[in-house]
Coordinates of C-alpha atoms in Angstrom, one line a residue:
X1 CA 0.0 0.0 0.0
X2 CA 1.2 3.4 -0.9
X3 CA 2.5 5.8 1.8
X4 CA 1.2 9.1 0.7
X5 CA 3.8 11.9 1.1
X6 CA 2.5 15.3 2.1
X7 CA 5.1 17.7 0.6
X8 CA 4.0 21.3 0.0
X9 CA 5.3 24.6 -1.2
X10 CA 5.3 28.1 0.2
X11 CA 2.9 30.3 -1.8
X12 CA 1.4 33.7 -1.2
X13 CA -1.6 33.6 1.2
X14 CA -4.0 35.2 -1.2
X15 CA -6.9 32.8 -1.1
X16 CA -9.7 33.4 1.3
X17 CA -9.9 31.1 4.3
X18 CA -13.2 29.8 3.0
X19 CA -11.8 28.6 -0.3
X20 CA -11.1 24.8 -0.5
X21 CA -7.4 24.1 -0.9
X22 CA -6.2 22.9 -4.3
X23 CA -2.9 22.5 -6.2
X24 CA -3.0 25.6 -8.4
X25 CA -2.5 25.4 -12.1
X26 CA 0.1 27.8 -13.6
X27 CA -1.0 29.9 -16.5
X28 CA -1.2 29.2 -19.3
X29 CA -2.1 25.5 -18.9
X30 CA 0.8 23.3 -20.1
X31 CA 2.1 19.8 -19.9
X32 CA 5.6 18.6 -20.1
X33 CA 6.8 16.6 -23.1
X34 CA 6.6 12.8 -23.0
X35 CA 10.3 12.4 -22.4
X36 CA 10.5 14.8 -19.4
X37 CA 12.6 13.5 -16.5
X38 CA 12.9 14.8 -13.0
X39 CA 15.4 17.6 -12.8
X40 CA 17.5 16.1 -10.1
X41 CA 18.9 12.5 -10.5
X42 CA 17.5 11.6 -7.0
X43 CA 14.2 13.5 -7.3
X44 CA 11.7 10.7 -7.8
X45 CA 9.3 12.6 -5.5
X46 CA 8.9 16.3 -4.7
X47 CA 11.5 17.8 -2.3
X48 CA 10.6 16.9 1.4
X49 CA 9.3 19.6 3.8
X50 CA 7.4 22.0 1.6
X51 CA 4.8 24.2 3.2
X52 CA 1.6 25.6 1.6
X53 CA 0.0 28.8 2.7
X54 CA -3.5 27.3 2.5
X55 CA -2.5 24.3 4.6
X56 CA -1.1 26.2 7.5
X57 CA -2.5 28.5 10.1
X58 CA -3.1 32.1 9.1
X59 CA -1.7 33.8 12.3
X60 CA 1.9 34.6 12.0
X61 CA 4.2 33.1 14.7
X62 CA 6.9 35.2 16.4
X63 CA 10.0 35.7 14.3
X64 CA 13.5 35.5 15.8
X65 CA 15.0 39.0 16.3
X66 CA 17.8 38.5 13.8
X67 CA 15.3 37.7 11.0
X68 CA 12.4 39.9 12.0
X69 CA 13.1 42.7 9.4
X70 CA 13.7 40.4 6.4
X71 CA 10.7 40.6 4.0
X72 CA 11.0 37.0 2.8
X73 CA 11.0 35.7 6.4
X74 CA 8.0 37.8 7.3
X75 CA 6.2 36.4 4.3
X76 CA 6.8 32.8 5.3
X77 CA 5.8 33.6 8.9
X78 CA 2.6 35.2 7.7
X79 CA 1.8 32.1 5.7
X80 CA 2.0 30.1 9.0
X81 CA 5.5 28.8 9.2
X82 CA 7.2 28.6 12.6
X83 CA 10.7 30.2 12.1
X84 CA 13.9 28.8 13.5
X85 CA 17.1 30.9 13.1
X86 CA 19.9 28.7 11.8
X87 CA 22.6 31.4 11.8
X88 CA 24.8 32.9 9.2
X89 CA 27.2 31.0 7.0
X90 CA 29.2 32.0 3.9
X91 CA 27.3 35.3 3.8
X92 CA 23.8 33.9 3.9
X93 CA 21.3 33.8 6.8
X94 CA 19.7 30.4 7.0
X95 CA 16.4 29.5 8.7
X96 CA 13.9 26.7 8.9
X97 CA 10.2 27.1 8.4
X98 CA 8.0 24.4 10.0
X99 CA 4.3 23.5 10.3
X100 CA 3.6 20.3 12.1
X101 CA 5.9 17.6 10.8
X102 CA 6.5 19.6 7.5
X103 CA 9.5 21.8 7.2
X104 CA 11.7 23.5 4.7
X105 CA 15.2 25.1 4.8
X106 CA 15.9 28.5 3.3
X107 CA 19.0 30.6 2.7
X108 CA 18.0 34.3 2.5
X109 CA 19.4 36.5 -0.2
X110 CA 21.6 39.4 0.8
X111 CA 18.8 41.9 0.3
X112 CA 16.3 39.9 2.4
X113 CA 13.7 40.0 -0.5
X114 CA 14.2 36.4 -1.6
X115 CA 15.6 33.1 -0.5
X116 CA 16.8 29.8 -2.0
X117 CA 15.0 26.7 -0.7
X118 CA 18.1 24.5 0.0
X119 CA 21.2 24.1 2.0
X120 CA 24.8 24.8 0.9
X121 CA 26.9 22.0 -0.4
X122 CA 30.7 21.8 -0.2
X123 CA 31.3 22.6 -3.9
X124 CA 32.5 26.0 -5.2
X125 CA 31.3 27.7 -8.4
X126 CA 34.8 27.1 -9.8
X127 CA 34.6 23.4 -9.0
X128 CA 31.2 23.0 -10.7
X129 CA 32.5 24.8 -13.7
X130 CA 35.3 22.3 -13.9
X131 CA 33.2 19.2 -13.2
X132 CA 30.5 20.0 -15.6
X133 CA 32.6 21.8 -18.2
X134 CA 30.5 22.7 -21.2
X135 CA 27.2 22.0 -19.4
X136 CA 27.0 25.1 -17.2
X137 CA 25.0 28.1 -18.1
X138 CA 25.3 31.2 -15.9
X139 CA 22.0 32.8 -15.0
X140 CA 21.4 36.4 -14.4
X141 CA 22.1 37.7 -10.9
X142 CA 18.9 37.8 -8.8
X143 CA 18.8 39.5 -5.4
X144 CA 22.6 39.5 -5.2
X145 CA 23.0 35.7 -6.0
X146 CA 24.7 34.3 -9.1
X147 CA 22.8 31.3 -10.5
X148 CA 24.1 28.4 -12.5
X149 CA 22.1 26.0 -14.7
X150 CA 23.9 22.7 -14.7
X151 CA 22.9 20.0 -17.1
X152 CA 23.7 16.3 -16.9
X153 CA 22.3 14.5 -19.9
X154 CA 18.5 15.0 -19.9
X155 CA 18.5 16.2 -16.3
X156 CA 19.5 19.5 -14.7
X157 CA 20.0 21.3 -11.5
X158 CA 20.1 25.0 -10.6
X159 CA 22.7 26.2 -8.1
X160 CA 23.2 29.6 -6.5
X161 CA 26.6 30.7 -5.3
X162 CA 27.0 32.1 -1.8
X163 CA 28.3 35.7 -1.6
X164 CA 31.8 34.5 -0.7
X165 CA 31.7 32.0 -3.6
X166 CA 32.9 29.2 -1.4
X167 CA 29.6 27.2 -1.5
X168 CA 26.7 26.4 -3.8
X169 CA 23.1 26.1 -2.8
X170 CA 21.1 23.8 -5.0
X171 CA 17.4 24.7 -5.0
X172 CA 14.7 27.1 -6.2
X173 CA 14.7 30.8 -5.5
X174 CA 11.5 32.4 -4.3
X175 CA 10.8 36.1 -3.7
X176 CA 8.9 37.7 -0.8
X177 CA 5.6 37.4 -2.7
X178 CA 6.0 33.6 -3.3
X179 CA 7.0 33.9 -6.9
X180 CA 9.2 31.1 -8.3
X181 CA 12.2 33.2 -9.7
X182 CA 14.2 30.1 -10.8
X183 CA 11.5 29.1 -13.3
X184 CA 11.7 32.5 -14.9
X185 CA 15.5 32.4 -15.0
X186 CA 15.7 29.1 -16.8
X187 CA 12.6 29.5 -19.1
X188 CA 14.7 30.8 -22.0
X189 CA 17.2 27.8 -21.9
X190 CA 16.2 25.2 -24.5
X191 CA 14.8 22.1 -22.9
X192 CA 14.8 23.5 -19.3
X193 CA 11.1 23.7 -19.2
X194 CA 9.9 21.4 -22.1
X195 CA 6.3 22.1 -22.6
X196 CA 3.6 21.6 -25.1
X197 CA 0.8 24.2 -25.3
X198 CA -2.6 22.6 -25.3
X199 CA -6.1 23.6 -26.5
X200 CA -6.9 26.8 -28.4
X201 CA -6.0 29.3 -25.8
X202 CA -9.1 29.0 -23.7
X203 CA -7.9 29.7 -20.1
X204 CA -11.1 30.5 -18.3
X205 CA -13.4 33.4 -18.1
X206 CA -16.6 33.6 -20.3
X207 CA -15.5 31.0 -22.8
X208 CA -14.8 28.5 -20.1
X209 CA -18.0 29.4 -18.3
X210 CA -20.1 28.6 -21.4
X211 CA -18.4 25.2 -21.8
X212 CA -20.5 22.2 -20.6
X213 CA -18.0 20.1 -18.6
X214 CA -19.8 16.8 -18.3
X215 CA -19.6 15.8 -22.0
X216 CA -15.9 16.6 -22.0
X217 CA -15.4 14.5 -18.9
X218 CA -16.8 11.5 -20.8
X219 CA -14.4 12.2 -23.6
X220 CA -11.4 12.2 -21.3
X221 CA -9.0 9.3 -20.5
X222 CA -9.8 8.1 -17.0
X223 CA -10.2 5.2 -14.6
X224 CA -13.3 4.3 -12.6
X225 CA -13.9 2.5 -9.4
X226 CA -17.2 1.8 -7.6
X227 CA -20.5 0.3 -8.7
X228 CA -22.2 1.6 -11.9
X229 CA -25.5 1.9 -10.0
X230 CA -24.0 4.5 -7.5
X231 CA -23.9 8.3 -8.0
X232 CA -21.2 9.1 -10.5
X233 CA -18.5 11.7 -9.7
X234 CA -15.6 12.8 -12.0
X235 CA -12.4 13.9 -10.2
X236 CA -9.6 15.7 -12.1
X237 CA -6.3 15.1 -10.3
X238 CA -2.6 15.6 -10.5
X239 CA -1.1 12.3 -9.2
X240 CA 1.5 14.3 -7.1
X241 CA -1.1 16.9 -5.7
X242 CA -1.5 16.4 -2.0
X243 CA -5.0 17.8 -2.1
X244 CA -5.9 15.2 -4.8
X245 CA -4.5 12.5 -2.5
X246 CA -6.3 13.9 0.5
X247 CA -9.7 14.0 -1.3
X248 CA -9.3 10.5 -2.7
X249 CA -8.6 9.2 0.9
X250 CA -11.8 11.0 2.0
X251 CA -13.9 9.4 -0.8
X252 CA -12.6 5.8 -0.5
X253 CA -15.0 4.7 2.1
X254 CA -18.0 5.9 0.1
X255 CA -16.7 3.9 -2.9
X256 CA -16.0 0.8 -0.8
X257 CA -19.5 0.9 0.6
X258 CA -21.1 1.2 -2.8
X259 CA -22.4 4.7 -2.3
X260 CA -20.2 6.3 -5.0
X261 CA -18.8 5.6 -8.4
X262 CA -15.6 7.7 -8.9
X263 CA -13.9 8.4 -12.2
X264 CA -10.3 9.8 -11.9
X265 CA -8.9 11.9 -14.7
X266 CA -5.1 12.2 -14.5
X267 CA -3.6 15.6 -15.4
X268 CA -0.2 17.2 -15.0
X269 CA -0.3 20.6 -13.3
X270 CA 2.6 20.6 -10.9
X271 CA 5.6 20.2 -13.2
X272 CA 6.6 23.7 -12.4
X273 CA 7.2 22.5 -8.8
X274 CA 8.2 18.9 -9.1
X275 CA 10.5 19.1 -12.1
X276 CA 8.4 16.9 -14.4
X277 CA 7.3 14.2 -11.9
X278 CA 3.7 15.0 -12.3
X279 CA 3.9 14.3 -16.1
X280 CA 5.8 11.2 -15.5
X281 CA 3.2 9.9 -13.0
X282 CA 0.3 10.9 -15.2
X283 CA 1.8 9.2 -18.3
X284 CA 2.3 6.0 -16.2
X285 CA -1.3 6.0 -15.1
X286 CA -2.6 6.6 -18.6
X287 CA -0.5 3.8 -19.9
X288 CA -2.7 1.3 -17.9
X289 CA -6.1 -0.1 -18.7
X290 CA -9.0 2.0 -17.4
X291 CA -9.9 -0.5 -14.7
X292 CA -6.3 -0.3 -13.2
X293 CA -5.7 3.5 -13.2
X294 CA -7.2 4.3 -9.8
X295 CA -5.7 1.3 -8.1
X296 CA -2.2 2.1 -9.6
X297 CA -2.5 5.6 -8.3
X298 CA -3.6 4.5 -4.9
X299 CA -0.7 2.0 -4.6
X300 CA 1.9 4.3 -6.1
X301 CA 2.6 2.2 -9.2
X302 CA 3.6 5.2 -11.3
X303 CA 6.9 4.0 -12.8
X304 CA 7.9 2.4 -16.1
X305 CA 8.0 3.7 -19.6
X306 CA 4.8 5.3 -21.0
X307 CA 2.7 3.5 -23.5
X308 CA 2.9 4.9 -27.1
X309 CA -0.4 6.6 -26.8
X310 CA -0.1 7.9 -23.2
X311 CA 1.2 11.3 -24.3
X312 CA -1.8 11.8 -26.6
X313 CA -4.2 10.8 -23.8
X314 CA -2.5 13.3 -21.4
X315 CA -2.6 16.1 -24.0
X316 CA -6.3 15.4 -24.6
X317 CA -7.0 15.5 -20.8
X318 CA -5.0 18.8 -20.5
X319 CA -7.0 20.3 -23.4
X320 CA -10.2 19.4 -21.6
X321 CA -9.0 20.8 -18.4
X322 CA -8.1 24.1 -20.2
X323 CA -11.5 24.2 -21.9
X324 CA -13.4 24.0 -18.6
X325 CA -11.2 26.7 -17.0
X326 CA -9.5 24.4 -14.6
X327 CA -8.1 26.3 -11.6
X328 CA -6.2 23.4 -10.0
X329 CA -6.6 19.9 -8.6
X330 CA -8.6 18.3 -7.4
X331 CA -11.7 19.5 -9.3
X332 CA -15.0 17.6 -9.2
X333 CA -17.7 17.5 -11.8
X334 CA -21.1 15.8 -11.6
X335 CA -24.7 16.0 -12.8
X336 CA -27.1 17.3 -10.2
X337 CA -30.5 15.8 -9.5
X338 CA -32.1 18.8 -11.3
X339 CA -30.0 18.1 -14.5
X340 CA -27.6 21.0 -14.0
X341 CA -23.9 20.5 -13.6
X342 CA -22.2 20.5 -10.2
X343 CA -18.6 21.6 -9.8
X344 CA -16.2 21.9 -6.9
X345 CA -12.6 23.2 -7.1
X346 CA -10.5 21.9 -4.2
X347 CA -10.9 19.6 -1.2
X348 CA -14.6 18.9 -0.4
X349 CA -15.8 20.3 2.9
X350 CA -19.1 18.4 2.9
X351 CA -18.8 15.1 1.1
X352 CA -22.2 13.7 2.1
X353 CA -23.9 16.8 0.7
X354 CA -21.9 16.7 -2.5
X355 CA -22.8 13.0 -3.1
X356 CA -26.5 13.6 -2.1
X357 CA -26.7 16.3 -4.8
X358 CA -25.6 13.8 -7.6
X359 CA -28.4 12.7 -9.8
X360 CA -28.8 9.7 -12.0

């Protein structure tokens, strides 16, 4: 049985407290190419210890005095992270942000407006240039830190040099608003973010609002569990999305007791965070027969080469997600008893009421 890993990321706390949490889709909607591999040779899962603003408390915890005036640290604390001062080393001030058993390490940029999510390693910029000769691309300086894009075959890693240039910090740089600066830095490098645009550019708004979702759900590639006689619910998921995982765990007992038929539609929306793992997992699931997709996701069987048509299935699912104005995962679609469509974006807060509203 799969051990679900709850790894989250620090994002700006802009959603209202009443909004169900979900894994947000970057704009425009994209999916990685079929041959995408995780960026780090060891990254088969997202980096441990991420924190998400919508999953933590909204009251800021006290900040250690040495960090209290740094904008990035104040942002993380406002998002609910408990801050631990780890001191200064090689010109960077390090701290840990924790919520429950989830934590993340940061090295704050010299201006205090950004930080790299990682810890220094005992390699200098000169050494990485020598080790990876010909495969190193210098990135523009951001917030006083020089970045390096280092490629190893089809994989890559981004490093930032400490101010004294005696260490490198592998990781992603975030600014004090929660923006992923590393993604923007590497976007122009061929192959760094291999994407395929899907659909006709419909990204929500009026066009999406006028799109009937249910017929598109039935055209998607998905797996189904539960009896055909039970109320039928469609669930659009990213296999790596912790809110998709949480929602599935909440619904399993209803399926097992025959009160719900659940169709799971795999998507890939978190490649911008997990370096292509979402696409890899979605392609693996869509390579299986429909009656095995949900079980494979539940058990963590998301490895192996994709089937020849898996990429086409994922592109079709992503185009459908774009057409209905997907905000993130999970998203639920169903037909109500009165014939209208029901939709919920995010983790359900009242599952019995949602299931009761599903018609035949």
